[in-house]
Coordinates of C-alpha atoms and ligand atoms in Angstrom, one line a residue:
Chain A
M1 CA 3.7 -40.5 5.8
A2 CA 4.6 -39.8 9.1
E3 CA 3.2 -36.9 10.9
Q4 CA 5.8 -33.8 10.3
Q5 CA 8.1 -32.6 12.9
P6 CA 7.4 -29.0 14.3
A7 CA 10.0 -26.5 12.7
I8 CA 10.6 -24.7 15.8
T9 CA 10.1 -25.9 19.5
L10 CA 11.2 -24.3 22.5
E11 CA 11.1 -25.7 25.7
K12 CA 11.8 -23.0 28.9
V13 CA 14.6 -21.0 27.4
C14 CA 16.1 -18.8 29.4
K15 CA 18.8 -16.6 29.1
S16 CA 20.4 -13.6 31.1
F17 CA 22.9 -11.3 30.8
G18 CA 24.6 -11.0 33.9
P19 CA 21.9 -9.6 36.2
N20 CA 19.6 -8.8 33.1
R21 CA 17.0 -11.3 32.7
V22 CA 16.3 -11.0 29.4
L23 CA 14.4 -14.5 28.5
H24 CA 12.6 -16.5 30.9
E25 CA 11.6 -19.8 30.5
V26 CA 10.2 -19.0 27.1
S27 CA 7.8 -22.2 25.6
L28 CA 6.6 -22.6 22.1
T29 CA 6.1 -25.0 19.6
L30 CA 5.5 -23.7 15.8
P31 CA 4.3 -26.4 13.3
A32 CA 6.2 -26.1 9.7
G33 CA 4.7 -24.5 7.0
K34 CA 3.4 -21.5 9.6
I35 CA 3.7 -17.7 10.0
M36 CA 4.4 -16.7 13.4
V37 CA 4.6 -13.3 14.0
M38 CA 6.5 -12.2 17.6
L39 CA 5.0 -9.1 18.8
G40 CA 6.7 -7.0 21.8
P41 CA 7.8 -3.9 23.1
S42 CA 11.4 -2.9 22.2
G43 CA 14.3 -4.2 24.3
T44 CA 12.3 -7.4 25.9
G45 CA 14.4 -9.8 24.2
K46 CA 12.8 -10.5 20.6
S47 CA 16.6 -10.1 18.6
V48 CA 17.8 -12.2 21.7
L49 CA 15.1 -14.9 20.9
L50 CA 16.0 -15.1 17.0
R51 CA 19.9 -15.3 17.9
C52 CA 19.2 -18.4 20.3
L53 CA 17.1 -20.0 17.2
V54 CA 19.7 -19.9 15.2
G55 CA 22.7 -20.9 17.7
L56 CA 24.4 -17.4 17.7
M57 CA 23.7 -17.1 21.2
K58 CA 23.0 -20.2 23.9
P59 CA 20.3 -20.2 26.1
D60 CA 21.7 -20.0 29.9
S61 CA 18.8 -23.6 30.0
G62 CA 15.9 -24.7 28.1
R63 CA 16.4 -26.3 24.9
I64 CA 15.6 -25.7 21.5
F65 CA 14.9 -27.9 19.0
I66 CA 14.8 -27.5 15.0
E67 CA 12.7 -29.7 13.2
G68 CA 12.9 -32.2 15.9
Q69 CA 16.7 -31.8 16.4
D70 CA 18.3 -30.4 19.9
I71 CA 20.7 -27.5 19.0
T72 CA 21.1 -26.6 22.3
G73 CA 23.8 -29.5 22.8
L74 CA 25.7 -28.9 20.1
D75 CA 29.2 -28.4 21.0
E76 CA 30.7 -25.8 18.5
R77 CA 33.9 -26.1 20.1
R78 CA 34.3 -29.2 18.4
S79 CA 34.7 -29.6 14.8
A80 CA 31.4 -32.2 14.7
G81 CA 29.3 -29.8 16.9
R82 CA 30.7 -27.2 14.6
E83 CA 29.4 -28.9 11.3
Q84 CA 26.2 -30.1 13.0
M85 CA 25.5 -26.4 13.7
F86 CA 26.3 -25.4 10.2
A87 CA 24.0 -28.2 8.5
L88 CA 21.2 -27.1 10.5
R89 CA 22.0 -23.3 9.7
R90 CA 21.5 -24.2 6.1
K91 CA 17.7 -24.6 6.8
F92 CA 17.6 -20.9 7.7
G93 CA 17.4 -17.7 6.2
M94 CA 17.9 -14.5 8.4
L95 CA 17.0 -11.4 8.0
F96 CA 19.0 -9.1 10.7
Q97 CA 17.3 -5.8 12.3
D98 CA 20.1 -3.7 10.7
G99 CA 20.4 -5.9 7.6
A100 CA 23.9 -6.6 8.1
L101 CA 24.6 -6.1 4.5
F102 CA 28.5 -7.0 3.2
D103 CA 29.7 -3.6 2.6
D104 CA 32.4 -4.3 0.4
M105 CA 30.1 -6.3 -1.9
C106 CA 27.2 -4.6 -4.4
V107 CA 23.7 -5.7 -3.6
G108 CA 23.7 -8.2 -6.4
D109 CA 26.6 -9.8 -4.8
N110 CA 24.9 -9.7 -1.3
V111 CA 22.1 -11.7 -2.6
A112 CA 24.2 -14.1 -4.9
F113 CA 26.6 -14.5 -1.7
P114 CA 24.7 -17.0 -0.2
L115 CA 23.9 -18.9 -3.6
R116 CA 27.6 -18.7 -4.4
Q117 CA 28.1 -20.2 -1.0
H118 CA 25.9 -23.4 -1.4
A119 CA 23.9 -23.8 -4.3
K120 CA 25.1 -25.9 -7.2
L121 CA 24.2 -23.4 -9.7
S122 CA 26.0 -21.8 -12.5
E123 CA 26.7 -17.7 -12.3
R124 CA 24.1 -17.4 -15.2
E125 CA 21.2 -19.4 -13.0
I126 CA 22.4 -17.5 -10.2
A127 CA 21.9 -14.3 -12.2
A128 CA 18.8 -15.3 -12.7
R129 CA 17.7 -15.9 -9.3
V130 CA 19.5 -12.5 -8.0
A131 CA 17.4 -10.9 -10.4
E132 CA 14.2 -12.3 -9.6
D133 CA 14.3 -11.7 -6.0
L134 CA 15.6 -8.2 -6.5
E135 CA 12.5 -7.3 -8.4
R136 CA 10.3 -9.2 -6.1
V137 CA 11.5 -6.8 -3.1
G138 CA 11.6 -3.5 -5.6
L139 CA 14.9 -3.1 -5.8
K140 CA 15.9 -4.5 -9.8
N141 CA 17.7 -1.1 -10.6
A142 CA 19.5 -1.2 -7.6
Q143 CA 21.9 -4.0 -8.4
R144 CA 25.0 -2.0 -8.9
K145 CA 24.9 -0.1 -5.7
M146 CA 27.2 -0.3 -2.4
P147 CA 24.9 -0.8 0.7
A148 CA 26.2 2.2 1.9
E149 CA 24.4 4.0 -1.2
L150 CA 20.9 2.7 0.0
S151 CA 18.5 3.8 2.4
G152 CA 17.7 1.7 5.4
G153 CA 14.3 0.6 4.2
M154 CA 16.0 -0.4 1.0
R155 CA 18.5 -2.5 3.0
K156 CA 16.3 -3.8 4.5
R157 CA 14.7 -5.5 1.6
V158 CA 18.5 -6.5 0.2
A159 CA 18.7 -8.3 3.4
F160 CA 15.3 -10.0 2.7
A161 CA 16.0 -10.7 -0.6
R162 CA 19.6 -12.4 0.6
A163 CA 17.6 -14.3 3.1
I164 CA 15.1 -15.8 1.0
A165 CA 17.6 -16.1 -2.0
L166 CA 18.6 -20.2 -1.3
R167 CA 14.8 -20.8 -0.9
P168 CA 15.6 -21.9 3.0
K169 CA 12.9 -23.7 4.7
I170 CA 12.5 -21.6 7.6
V171 CA 13.2 -17.8 7.5
L172 CA 13.9 -15.6 10.6
C173 CA 12.9 -11.7 9.8
D174 CA 14.2 -9.5 12.6
E175 CA 11.3 -6.6 12.1
P176 CA 11.4 -6.5 8.1
S177 CA 8.6 -4.0 8.2
S178 CA 10.2 -1.1 10.1
G179 CA 11.5 1.3 8.3
L180 CA 9.4 0.6 5.2
D181 CA 6.6 2.9 4.0
P182 CA 2.9 1.4 4.4
V183 CA 3.2 0.4 1.1
M184 CA 6.4 -1.7 0.3
S185 CA 5.5 -3.3 3.7
A186 CA 2.7 -4.6 2.5
T187 CA 4.4 -5.6 -0.6
L188 CA 6.6 -7.4 1.9
D189 CA 3.7 -9.4 3.5
E190 CA 2.5 -10.0 0.5
L191 CA 5.8 -11.3 -0.8
I192 CA 6.1 -13.3 2.8
L193 CA 2.5 -14.9 2.2
D194 CA 3.4 -15.8 -1.6
L195 CA 6.4 -17.6 -0.4
H196 CA 4.6 -19.3 2.1
R197 CA 1.9 -20.4 0.3
T198 CA 3.9 -21.4 -3.0
L199 CA 7.1 -23.0 -1.4
G200 CA 5.5 -24.1 2.2
M201 CA 8.4 -22.0 4.0
T202 CA 7.6 -21.3 7.5
F203 CA 8.4 -17.6 8.8
V204 CA 9.1 -16.2 12.2
V205 CA 8.6 -12.6 11.7
I206 CA 8.9 -10.1 14.5
S207 CA 7.2 -7.2 14.3
H208 CA 5.4 -4.0 16.0
D209 CA 2.6 -4.0 13.4
T210 CA -0.3 -5.5 15.0
A211 CA -2.1 -4.8 11.2
E212 CA 1.0 -7.5 9.9
A213 CA 0.2 -9.5 12.3
R214 CA -3.4 -9.7 11.5
K215 CA -2.6 -9.7 7.8
I216 CA 0.3 -12.8 7.8
A217 CA 0.1 -14.6 10.7
D218 CA -0.8 -18.1 11.6
Y219 CA 0.5 -17.9 15.2
V220 CA 0.9 -15.0 17.1
G221 CA 3.5 -14.6 20.4
L222 CA 3.4 -11.7 22.7
L223 CA 6.9 -11.3 24.4
Y224 CA 7.2 -8.7 27.2
K225 CA 9.8 -8.7 29.7
G226 CA 11.5 -11.8 28.9
E227 CA 8.3 -13.7 29.1
L228 CA 5.7 -15.2 26.4
Q229 CA 2.4 -13.4 27.8
A230 CA 0.6 -15.2 24.9
F231 CA 1.2 -17.8 22.2
G232 CA -1.0 -19.3 19.9
L233 CA -3.5 -19.7 17.0
K234 CA -3.9 -15.8 15.5
D235 CA -7.7 -16.4 16.2
E236 CA -7.5 -17.8 19.8
V237 CA -5.2 -15.3 21.1
L238 CA -7.1 -12.2 19.3
R239 CA -10.2 -13.8 21.1
S240 CA -8.7 -14.5 24.5
N241 CA -9.2 -11.1 25.7
Q242 CA -6.3 -11.2 27.5
R243 CA -5.1 -7.6 28.8
A244 CA -1.7 -7.3 27.3
I245 CA -3.0 -8.3 24.0
N246 CA -5.7 -6.2 24.0
Q247 CA -3.2 -2.9 24.9
F248 CA -0.9 -4.1 22.3
F249 CA -3.4 -4.4 19.2
E250 CA -5.6 -1.2 21.0
R251 CA -2.1 0.8 21.0
S252 CA -3.4 1.7 24.6
T253 CA -1.0 3.3 27.5
E254 CA -3.1 1.4 29.8
G255 CA -2.6 -2.1 30.6
P256 CA -0.1 -4.6 31.4
I257 CA 2.7 -3.2 29.3
Q258 CA 4.5 -0.2 31.1
V259 CA 6.9 2.4 29.7
L260 CA 9.3 2.6 32.1
Chain B
M1 CA 44.1 -18.1 26.7
E2 CA 41.2 -16.3 24.4
F3 CA 44.0 -15.7 22.0
L4 CA 45.3 -19.0 22.0
H5 CA 42.4 -20.4 21.0
F6 CA 41.7 -17.9 18.2
V7 CA 45.2 -18.6 16.6
R8 CA 44.3 -22.7 17.1
R9 CA 41.2 -21.9 14.9
A10 CA 42.9 -19.9 12.5
L11 CA 45.8 -21.8 11.9
V12 CA 43.0 -24.7 11.3
A13 CA 41.2 -22.5 8.8
Q14 CA 44.8 -21.2 7.3
F15 CA 45.8 -24.9 6.3
N16 CA 42.6 -26.2 5.7
G17 CA 42.9 -26.0 1.6
P18 CA 43.7 -22.8 -0.1
P19 CA 42.3 -19.5 0.9
P20 CA 39.4 -18.0 -0.9
R21 CA 40.6 -16.3 -4.0
D22 CA 39.2 -12.9 -4.4
E23 CA 39.7 -11.9 -0.6
F24 CA 43.5 -13.6 -0.9
V25 CA 43.8 -11.4 -4.1
R26 CA 42.5 -8.3 -2.9
H27 CA 44.4 -7.9 0.9
A28 CA 47.7 -9.2 -1.2
L29 CA 47.5 -6.0 -3.5
D30 CA 46.6 -3.7 -0.6
A31 CA 48.9 -4.9 1.7
G32 CA 52.0 -5.5 -1.1
V33 CA 51.2 -2.6 -3.5
G34 CA 49.8 -0.1 -1.2
S35 CA 52.4 -0.3 1.5
L36 CA 55.0 0.8 -1.4
P37 CA 54.8 4.4 -1.4
L38 CA 54.9 4.7 2.2
L39 CA 57.7 2.1 2.9
T40 CA 59.8 3.6 -0.1
L41 CA 59.9 6.9 1.2
L42 CA 61.0 5.7 4.6
T43 CA 63.4 3.8 3.7
I44 CA 64.8 5.8 1.3
F45 CA 65.3 8.5 4.3
A46 CA 66.6 5.8 6.4
G47 CA 69.1 4.5 4.2
M48 CA 70.9 7.8 3.8
N49 CA 70.9 8.9 7.6
L50 CA 72.1 5.3 8.0
S51 CA 75.2 6.5 5.8
V52 CA 75.4 9.9 7.1
Q53 CA 75.3 8.6 10.4
A54 CA 77.9 6.0 10.3
Y55 CA 80.1 8.5 8.4
G56 CA 79.8 10.9 10.5
T57 CA 81.4 8.8 13.4
F58 CA 83.8 6.5 11.3
V59 CA 85.4 9.7 10.1
R60 CA 87.0 10.5 13.3
F61 CA 89.4 7.5 13.2
G62 CA 89.7 7.4 9.6
G63 CA 87.1 4.5 9.1
Q64 CA 85.2 6.3 6.2
D65 CA 85.9 3.0 3.8
L66 CA 83.7 1.2 6.4
L67 CA 80.7 2.8 5.3
G68 CA 79.3 -0.3 3.4
L69 CA 79.9 -2.8 6.1
F70 CA 77.8 -1.0 8.3
C71 CA 75.0 0.1 6.1
G72 CA 74.7 -3.8 5.0
V73 CA 75.0 -5.4 8.0
G74 CA 72.6 -2.7 10.0
G75 CA 70.3 -2.0 7.4
I76 CA 70.0 -5.6 6.0
R77 CA 70.1 -7.5 8.7
E78 CA 68.0 -5.0 11.3
L79 CA 67.1 -2.1 10.0
Y80 CA 65.0 -2.7 7.0
P81 CA 63.0 -5.9 8.2
V82 CA 61.9 -4.0 11.4
M83 CA 60.8 -1.1 9.2
A84 CA 59.0 -2.7 6.7
A85 CA 57.3 -4.8 9.4
V86 CA 56.6 -1.9 11.8
I87 CA 55.5 0.7 9.3
C88 CA 53.6 -1.8 6.6
G89 CA 52.9 -3.5 10.0
A90 CA 51.0 -0.8 11.0
R91 CA 49.2 0.3 8.0
I92 CA 48.3 -3.6 7.2
G93 CA 47.2 -4.0 10.8
A94 CA 45.2 -1.3 11.0
T95 CA 43.2 -2.4 8.1
L96 CA 42.6 -5.5 8.8
A97 CA 41.6 -5.2 12.1
A98 CA 39.4 -2.1 11.1
S99 CA 37.7 -4.3 8.5
L100 CA 36.9 -6.7 10.8
A101 CA 35.8 -5.0 13.6
N102 CA 33.6 -3.0 11.2
M103 CA 32.2 -6.5 10.1
Q104 CA 31.7 -7.4 13.5
I105 CA 29.7 -4.3 15.2
S106 CA 27.4 -4.6 12.2
E107 CA 26.3 -8.1 12.4
Q108 CA 28.3 -9.2 9.1
V109 CA 30.7 -12.0 11.3
E110 CA 27.1 -13.5 12.6
A111 CA 25.5 -13.3 9.2
L112 CA 28.1 -15.4 7.8
E113 CA 27.5 -17.7 10.9
V114 CA 24.1 -18.3 10.1
M115 CA 24.5 -18.9 6.2
A116 CA 26.6 -21.6 7.5
V117 CA 29.7 -20.1 6.0
D118 CA 33.1 -20.0 8.3
P119 CA 34.3 -16.5 9.2
M120 CA 37.9 -17.9 10.1
R121 CA 38.1 -19.6 6.7
L122 CA 36.3 -16.9 4.2
L123 CA 37.6 -13.7 6.4
V124 CA 40.5 -14.3 8.5
A125 CA 42.6 -17.0 6.5
P126 CA 43.0 -15.0 3.2
R127 CA 44.2 -12.2 5.2
L128 CA 46.9 -14.4 7.1
W129 CA 47.9 -15.6 3.9
A130 CA 48.0 -12.3 2.0
V131 CA 49.9 -10.7 4.5
T132 CA 52.3 -13.5 5.5
L133 CA 53.6 -13.4 1.9
M134 CA 53.7 -10.2 1.0
L135 CA 55.7 -8.7 3.8
P136 CA 58.8 -11.1 3.5
L137 CA 58.7 -9.1 -0.7
L138 CA 58.5 -6.0 1.5
C139 CA 61.5 -6.5 3.6
G140 CA 63.3 -7.6 0.5
Y141 CA 62.2 -4.4 -1.4
A142 CA 63.2 -2.4 1.8
D143 CA 66.6 -3.9 1.4
V144 CA 67.4 -2.5 -2.4
V145 CA 65.7 1.0 -1.8
G146 CA 67.8 1.3 1.6
L147 CA 71.2 0.3 0.4
A148 CA 70.4 2.3 -2.9
A149 CA 70.0 5.0 -0.6
S150 CA 73.0 4.6 1.3
Y151 CA 74.9 4.1 -1.5
W152 CA 74.0 7.4 -3.2
A153 CA 74.5 9.4 0.2
A154 CA 77.8 7.4 0.5
T155 CA 79.3 8.2 -2.9
E156 CA 77.7 11.7 -4.0
Q157 CA 77.3 13.6 -0.5
M158 CA 80.0 12.1 1.7
G159 CA 82.6 10.8 -1.6
V160 CA 83.4 7.6 -0.5
N161 CA 84.5 5.6 -3.6
G162 CA 81.7 3.7 -5.4
G163 CA 83.3 0.5 -5.7
T164 CA 84.6 0.4 -2.3
F165 CA 81.4 0.1 -0.9
M166 CA 79.8 -2.2 -3.1
E167 CA 82.8 -4.8 -2.2
Q168 CA 82.5 -4.3 1.6
V169 CA 78.5 -4.8 1.1
R170 CA 79.2 -7.8 -0.9
D171 CA 81.9 -9.0 1.6
I172 CA 79.5 -8.6 4.7
V173 CA 75.9 -9.4 3.5
H174 CA 75.9 -13.1 2.3
L175 CA 72.8 -14.9 0.6
G176 CA 72.1 -16.1 4.2
D177 CA 71.5 -12.8 5.3
L178 CA 69.1 -12.2 2.6
A179 CA 67.3 -15.2 3.3
A180 CA 66.7 -14.3 7.0
G181 CA 65.7 -10.8 6.1
V182 CA 62.7 -12.8 4.2
F183 CA 62.5 -15.2 6.7
K184 CA 62.0 -12.4 9.7
G185 CA 59.4 -10.9 7.1
V186 CA 57.1 -14.4 7.0
V187 CA 57.3 -13.8 10.8
F188 CA 56.5 -10.8 11.0
G189 CA 53.8 -10.7 8.2
W190 CA 52.1 -13.6 10.1
L191 CA 52.4 -12.1 13.6
V192 CA 51.4 -8.7 12.4
A193 CA 48.2 -10.3 10.5
I194 CA 47.3 -13.2 13.5
V195 CA 47.7 -10.0 16.0
S196 CA 45.2 -7.5 13.7
C197 CA 42.6 -10.3 12.8
Y198 CA 42.4 -11.2 16.6
H199 CA 41.9 -8.0 17.7
G200 CA 39.3 -6.6 15.3
Y201 CA 37.3 -10.3 15.4
R202 CA 37.0 -9.5 19.3
A203 CA 35.3 -6.1 18.3
L204 CA 31.5 -6.7 20.2
K205 CA 28.6 -5.3 18.6
R206 CA 27.9 -3.0 21.8
D207 CA 30.9 -1.5 21.4
G208 CA 30.2 0.5 18.3
A209 CA 32.2 2.8 16.8
E210 CA 34.6 3.2 19.6
G211 CA 35.0 -0.6 19.1
V212 CA 36.6 -0.4 16.0
G213 CA 39.0 2.1 17.3
V214 CA 40.2 0.8 20.2
A215 CA 40.4 -2.5 17.6
T216 CA 42.7 -1.1 15.4
N217 CA 44.6 0.8 18.5
R218 CA 45.6 -2.2 19.8
A219 CA 46.2 -4.0 16.6
I220 CA 49.1 -1.5 16.0
V221 CA 50.7 -1.5 19.2
H222 CA 50.6 -5.2 19.7
S223 CA 51.9 -5.8 16.5
A224 CA 54.8 -3.1 16.8
V225 CA 55.9 -4.2 19.9
L226 CA 55.8 -8.2 19.4
C227 CA 57.9 -7.5 16.0
I228 CA 60.6 -5.3 17.8
V229 CA 61.0 -7.6 20.8
L230 CA 60.7 -11.0 18.1
N231 CA 63.5 -9.3 16.1
M232 CA 65.7 -9.7 18.9
F233 CA 65.6 -12.9 19.6
L234 CA 65.4 -13.9 15.9
S235 CA 68.5 -12.1 15.4
A236 CA 70.2 -13.6 18.6
L237 CA 69.0 -17.0 17.1
L238 CA 70.2 -16.4 13.3
Y239 CA 73.3 -14.6 13.9
V240 CA 74.6 -15.0 17.3
R241 CA 76.9 -18.5 17.1
Ligands
LIG301 N1 25.1 -9.2 23.5 C1 24.6 -8.8 24.8 N2 25.2 -8.4 25.5 C2 24.3 -8.0 26.4 N3 23.1 -7.4 26.6 C3 22.3 -7.7 25.4 C4 23.1 -8.2 24.4 N4 22.2 -8.3 23.5 C5 20.9 -7.9 23.5 N5 21.2 -7.4 25.4 C6 20.4 -7.1 26.0 O1 19.0 -7.7 25.9 C7 17.9 -7.5 26.3 C8 17.1 -7.6 25.0 O2 17.4 -7.0 23.6 P1 16.9 -7.5 22.1 O3 17.7 -6.7 20.7 O4 16.2 -8.8 22.1 O5 15.2 -6.6 22.1 P2 14.5 -6.5 21.5 O6 13.0 -7.1 21.6 O7 14.6 -7.1 19.9 O8 14.3 -4.9 21.0 P3 13.7 -4.1 19.7 O9 12.7 -4.3 19.7 O10 14.2 -2.4 19.9 O11 14.7 -4.5 18.9 C9 18.2 -5.5 25.9 O12 18.1 -5.1 27.3 C10 19.6 -5.5 25.6 O13 20.5 -4.6 26.4
LIG302 MG1 15.4 -6.1 18.5

């Protein structure tokens, strides 16, 4: 068998909003079936990076490959480009930072939505999958609730269930653990590890939580001021003794990362 | 320019197969049935008012028997379609714009995109169909209610002969006029829907709740202005020979 394409490759990706330089020459390669945790202080462009990965934002320059396919060249104004983009996006599940739940649908319908759109399953199989996934995130009693009735942490877990409903190859999670209590957050970590082990899913997890990074990551990245300060296998990065990494993992105010 | 691009995408989505059923039904019910109380109330008063004003004017030269003529022409050809479009349009347009803008600022539209679902197909197309089909029905309904109100005011309050009134209405209002009203309804309906969807869809996440307000406001104002202006041109097209 030919060697597997890396799940995600970035080549010198740059993105600015006017004068605000958000990403600067970010390059990385994430092999398929690995878990990457991207750390970084607030406002350094982590969410922007995820948006670029699924084509919600276009980088100003640089290229992005998903399983070897260049997505930066796709012209979404043309229907052919748009169809290719949609085909690519079906490899992804995404958990938005604020959940982005459909607020006119109950929790169960939210999780069932991607299945109804894309999976060739009967309503019965869909219901079973929804129940299974909601149970996994500890919300089996919330199926009939509306998103407005949920707490922030519950919304996040529903959004996670929705992101994995189709069992996508690559799951992007924007801060899955923030807003969760430590027990729930650990449960979610286990869930990520479990999906990774049993189904070989690739995860990109954005987090502020270094304990989470220690626990689940194969690869760790640190983004600061739009630049990738460190990236690599977790052990190598932790051993590298870079000041920014040390500062982050030791929760120190001393170091290159400044609070402005 | 941006609007034209939106219109093009919307048209492609609208005519690319039947719209998603649930969304369509929901919006059709909301736009149609939801508008009935307001429209009924206002057309009753508008219809009566038409009679009162016409009577006051015509009675000076003994033309009170022409009341039916005036209420028929003025009401069915002009007043009721425009009323339905502006009143229901404001109501429906506000709902459409607010719902889409809210979905934009809470990233729900982007979530659809990421799930490889075309928001134009899922959100915009059913709204366009629902309003385009409902507004002509509302125009027809307004015709009936408004005319009945005029009739009641004319006969009960001003003592005009009911038979004469109806005869004149039948005389001046042809099937073509009703059809023209319905045609206007279709045009206004589509216009209200596309303008409102456009403003709702254009809201940005960084505008937050204020963005929803701005989108709603623009949707109402722009659709009302466009309907009233367009009504003049449509009338010129339909009635001036
Ligand atoms: N659509 C946009 N238009 C303009 N500027 C934007 C946009 N989206 C993000 N930004 C800017 O990009 C920068 C990075 O934002 P981003 O949301 O990626 O931060 P983050 O790393 O995810 O932070 P947090 O951990 O708080 O979520 C911010 O300065 C923000 O103002
Ligand atoms: Mg973020």
